Tab-separated table of C-alpha atoms in Angstrom:
chain	number	residue	atom	x	y	z
A	205	UNK	CA	6.510	-14.193	26.280
A	206	UNK	CA	5.398	-13.616	22.676
A	207	UNK	CA	1.665	-14.341	22.844
A	208	UNK	CA	-0.607	-13.530	19.909
A	209	UNK	CA	-4.310	-13.419	19.121
A	210	UNK	CA	-5.439	-14.254	15.584
A	211	UNK	CA	-8.926	-13.530	14.219
A	212	UNK	CA	-9.713	-12.340	17.737
A	213	UNK	CA	-8.865	-15.735	19.314
A	214	UNK	CA	-6.714	-15.191	22.418
A	215	UNK	CA	-4.615	-17.917	24.101
A	216	UNK	CA	-5.382	-18.988	27.681
A	217	UNK	CA	-2.502	-19.646	30.085
A	218	UNK	CA	-3.035	-20.652	33.713
A	219	UNK	CA	-1.141	-18.484	36.197
A	220	UNK	CA	0.057	-21.800	37.681
A	221	UNK	CA	1.771	-22.781	34.402
A	222	UNK	CA	5.249	-21.698	33.366
A	223	UNK	CA	5.864	-20.538	29.799
A	224	UNK	CA	9.424	-19.484	29.002
A	225	UNK	CA	9.707	-15.927	27.649
A	226	UNK	CA	11.139	-17.161	24.330
A	227	UNK	CA	8.268	-19.600	23.653
A	228	UNK	CA	5.659	-18.422	21.134
A	229	UNK	CA	1.940	-18.987	21.783
A	230	UNK	CA	-0.543	-18.182	18.999
A	231	UNK	CA	-4.343	-18.369	18.821
A	232	UNK	CA	-6.575	-21.104	20.247
A	233	UNK	CA	-4.097	-22.495	22.786
A	234	UNK	CA	-5.181	-23.475	26.304
A	235	UNK	CA	-2.405	-24.232	28.800
A	236	UNK	CA	-3.561	-25.631	32.148
A	237	UNK	CA	-2.072	-25.471	35.658
A	238	UNK	CA	1.262	-27.125	36.365
A	239	UNK	CA	2.324	-27.132	32.710
A	240	UNK	CA	5.923	-26.361	31.726
A	241	UNK	CA	6.620	-24.848	28.278
A	242	UNK	CA	10.359	-24.691	27.523
A	243	UNK	CA	12.529	-22.176	25.665
A	244	UNK	CA	11.814	-21.666	21.951
A	245	UNK	CA	8.746	-23.915	21.895
A	246	UNK	CA	6.159	-22.915	19.278
A	247	UNK	CA	2.462	-23.619	19.910
A	248	UNK	CA	0.709	-22.250	16.831
A	249	UNK	CA	-3.073	-22.687	16.836
A	250	UNK	CA	-4.087	-20.599	13.834
A	251	UNK	CA	-6.048	-23.350	12.010
A	252	UNK	CA	-7.148	-25.737	14.768
A	253	UNK	CA	-6.787	-25.744	18.550
A	254	UNK	CA	-4.096	-26.866	20.988
A	255	UNK	CA	-4.820	-28.116	24.508
A	256	UNK	CA	-2.035	-28.810	26.979
A	257	UNK	CA	-3.573	-30.430	30.029
A	258	UNK	CA	-2.605	-30.210	33.683
A	259	UNK	CA	0.991	-31.094	34.660
A	260	UNK	CA	2.164	-31.844	31.099
A	261	UNK	CA	5.467	-30.539	29.789
A	262	UNK	CA	6.507	-29.294	26.348
A	263	UNK	CA	10.283	-29.011	26.281
A	264	UNK	CA	12.752	-26.786	24.408
A	265	UNK	CA	12.274	-26.293	20.639
A	266	UNK	CA	9.078	-28.357	20.402
A	267	UNK	CA	6.584	-27.492	17.668
A	268	UNK	CA	2.838	-28.072	17.984
A	269	UNK	CA	0.464	-27.326	15.108
A	270	UNK	CA	-2.553	-28.901	13.403
A	271	UNK	CA	-5.328	-28.888	10.830
A	272	UNK	CA	-8.467	-26.726	10.620
A	273	UNK	CA	-11.263	-27.852	12.951
A	274	UNK	CA	-9.013	-30.316	14.793
A	275	UNK	CA	-7.528	-30.035	18.266
A	276	UNK	CA	-4.024	-31.236	19.146
A	277	UNK	CA	-4.131	-32.551	22.715
A	278	UNK	CA	-1.412	-33.377	25.208
A	279	UNK	CA	-3.251	-34.928	28.138
A	280	UNK	CA	-2.377	-34.774	31.833
A	281	UNK	CA	1.244	-35.664	32.671
A	282	UNK	CA	2.156	-35.840	28.981
A	283	UNK	CA	5.909	-35.510	28.525
A	284	UNK	CA	7.111	-34.080	25.193
A	285	UNK	CA	10.906	-34.266	24.795
A	286	UNK	CA	13.224	-31.643	23.309
A	287	UNK	CA	12.600	-30.725	19.660
A	288	UNK	CA	9.643	-33.075	19.178
A	289	UNK	CA	6.983	-32.152	16.613
A	290	UNK	CA	3.287	-32.815	17.230
A	291	UNK	CA	1.057	-32.215	14.225
A	292	UNK	CA	-2.687	-32.833	14.390
A	293	UNK	CA	-2.354	-35.655	16.942
A	294	UNK	CA	-3.295	-36.714	20.468
A	295	UNK	CA	-0.874	-37.713	23.213
A	296	UNK	CA	-2.799	-39.493	25.946
A	297	UNK	CA	-2.373	-39.211	29.711
A	298	UNK	CA	1.094	-39.921	31.110
A	299	UNK	CA	2.619	-40.751	27.694
A	300	UNK	CA	6.151	-39.739	26.734
A	301	UNK	CA	7.302	-38.592	23.299
A	302	UNK	CA	11.080	-38.866	22.998
A	303	UNK	CA	13.443	-36.151	21.841
A	304	UNK	CA	13.330	-35.191	18.157
A	305	UNK	CA	10.357	-37.458	17.445
A	306	UNK	CA	7.487	-36.600	15.107
A	307	UNK	CA	3.849	-37.525	15.727
A	308	UNK	CA	1.822	-36.973	12.553
A	309	UNK	CA	-1.766	-36.116	11.732
A	310	UNK	CA	-4.609	-38.028	13.421
A	311	UNK	CA	-2.125	-40.328	15.179
A	312	UNK	CA	-2.659	-41.186	18.826
A	313	UNK	CA	-0.115	-42.147	21.477
A	314	UNK	CA	-1.805	-44.324	24.098
A	315	UNK	CA	-1.882	-43.714	27.826
A	316	UNK	CA	1.434	-44.434	29.617
A	317	UNK	CA	3.215	-45.314	26.361
A	318	UNK	CA	6.744	-44.219	25.488
A	319	UNK	CA	7.846	-43.196	21.995
A	320	UNK	CA	11.626	-43.551	21.659
A	321	UNK	CA	13.834	-40.666	20.567
A	322	UNK	CA	14.073	-39.890	16.825
A	323	UNK	CA	10.910	-41.839	16.002
A	324	UNK	CA	8.184	-41.032	13.483
A	325	UNK	CA	4.609	-42.053	14.258
A	326	UNK	CA	2.819	-42.152	10.899
A	327	UNK	CA	-0.462	-40.367	10.199
A	328	UNK	CA	-3.505	-42.135	11.695
A	329	UNK	CA	-1.348	-44.666	13.565
A	330	UNK	CA	-2.700	-45.711	16.960
A	331	UNK	CA	-0.083	-46.595	19.562
A	332	UNK	CA	-1.786	-48.697	22.269
A	333	UNK	CA	-1.459	-47.948	25.994
A	334	UNK	CA	1.471	-49.134	28.128
A	335	UNK	CA	3.951	-49.947	25.342
A	336	UNK	CA	7.403	-48.969	24.124
A	337	UNK	CA	7.401	-47.926	20.460
A	338	UNK	CA	10.268	-46.611	18.377
A	339	UNK	CA	11.747	-46.265	14.937
A	340	UNK	CA	10.922	-44.465	11.742
A	341	UNK	CA	8.305	-45.553	10.962
A	342	UNK	CA	7.478	-46.379	14.565
A	343	UNK	CA	6.783	-49.964	15.597
A	344	UNK	CA	5.545	-51.246	18.939
A	345	UNK	CA	8.328	-53.412	20.367
A	346	UNK	CA	6.965	-54.531	23.743
A	347	UNK	CA	4.931	-53.824	26.854
A	348	UNK	CA	6.474	-51.460	29.374
A	349	UNK	CA	7.780	-52.750	32.679
A	350	UNK	CA	6.681	-51.282	36.007
A	351	UNK	CA	10.152	-49.839	36.639
A	352	UNK	CA	9.975	-47.984	33.306
A	353	UNK	CA	6.577	-46.532	34.163
A	354	UNK	CA	7.978	-45.429	37.525
A	355	UNK	CA	11.028	-43.877	35.802
A	356	UNK	CA	8.762	-41.939	33.441
A	357	UNK	CA	6.509	-40.760	36.292
A	358	UNK	CA	9.534	-39.549	38.236
A	359	UNK	CA	10.878	-37.655	35.220
A	360	UNK	CA	7.538	-35.949	34.663
A	361	UNK	CA	7.353	-35.027	38.346
A	362	UNK	CA	10.722	-33.321	37.953
A	363	UNK	CA	9.162	-31.115	35.251
A	364	UNK	CA	6.156	-30.368	37.453
A	365	UNK	CA	8.628	-29.302	40.123
A	366	UNK	CA	10.588	-27.329	37.508
A	367	UNK	CA	7.417	-25.375	36.728
A	368	UNK	CA	7.305	-24.238	40.360
A	369	UNK	CA	11.045	-23.561	40.455
A	370	UNK	CA	10.750	-21.362	37.352
A	371	UNK	CA	7.696	-19.489	38.618
A	372	UNK	CA	9.487	-18.650	41.872
A	373	UNK	CA	13.169	-18.296	40.995
A	374	UNK	CA	13.910	-18.058	37.249
A	375	UNK	CA	14.881	-14.523	36.281
A	376	UNK	CA	16.965	-12.856	33.628
A	377	UNK	CA	20.341	-11.692	34.967
A	378	UNK	CA	23.646	-10.276	33.809
A	379	UNK	CA	26.320	-13.016	33.759
A	380	UNK	CA	29.255	-12.867	36.124
A	381	UNK	CA	32.556	-11.997	34.475
A	382	UNK	CA	34.527	-14.734	36.246
A	383	UNK	CA	33.929	-17.870	38.280
A	384	UNK	CA	34.378	-17.777	42.048
A	385	UNK	CA	34.330	-20.308	44.860
A	386	UNK	CA	31.256	-18.716	46.410
A	387	UNK	CA	29.183	-18.934	43.197
A	388	UNK	CA	26.300	-21.391	43.483
A	389	UNK	CA	26.434	-24.383	41.074
A	390	UNK	CA	24.200	-27.183	39.825
A	391	UNK	CA	24.768	-28.902	43.176
A	392	UNK	CA	22.264	-26.473	44.674
A	393	UNK	CA	19.520	-27.479	42.186
A	394	UNK	CA	16.548	-29.358	43.565
A	395	UNK	CA	16.507	-32.038	40.835
A	396	UNK	CA	17.075	-35.781	41.186
A	397	UNK	CA	16.146	-37.449	37.898
A	398	UNK	CA	18.518	-40.158	36.621
A	399	UNK	CA	19.117	-41.547	33.163
A	400	UNK	CA	17.356	-44.792	32.367
A	401	UNK	CA	20.563	-46.883	32.259
A	402	UNK	CA	20.944	-46.280	35.997
A	403	UNK	CA	17.700	-48.143	36.768
């Protein structure tokens, strides 16, 4: 993967994390065990730091950056959806940031909370624990139900499992030139997450 030191500051990546080869990691980034970093994610810690805690996931095309002398944190089991942007913020334990959402400077997403897709959490906004929040600007709409917390936990577990699957089986290959009956398909994947509407 493209991994860069700046001013002598070298990233730290646990051998038990998976970082896709197209992700870019720069400077004061610490990635803990069980973390999944998806394709084309950019974690650029050339002003402040970035900490991605155990079993969190940062999905495809996410951007994480921040201010001088501040640390952007995604706590344990944090779940950052495709193309989200985190800038100078904190995402607390077991929280979910929906796809294409933006969390701005000095904002905080509370433990277990879910930020809906395409939302913008304004600078310095504090999202309390255990709530659903969405919109641009984001507003808290209600407390989360137990079944929603369970759905989120299951989805995050699928990414923890994906980390292991990638470490053990993901490899670059030449594509086949035609389909064949004996070719393995998605039916052989070890993944069982369902969309929320099926709850």
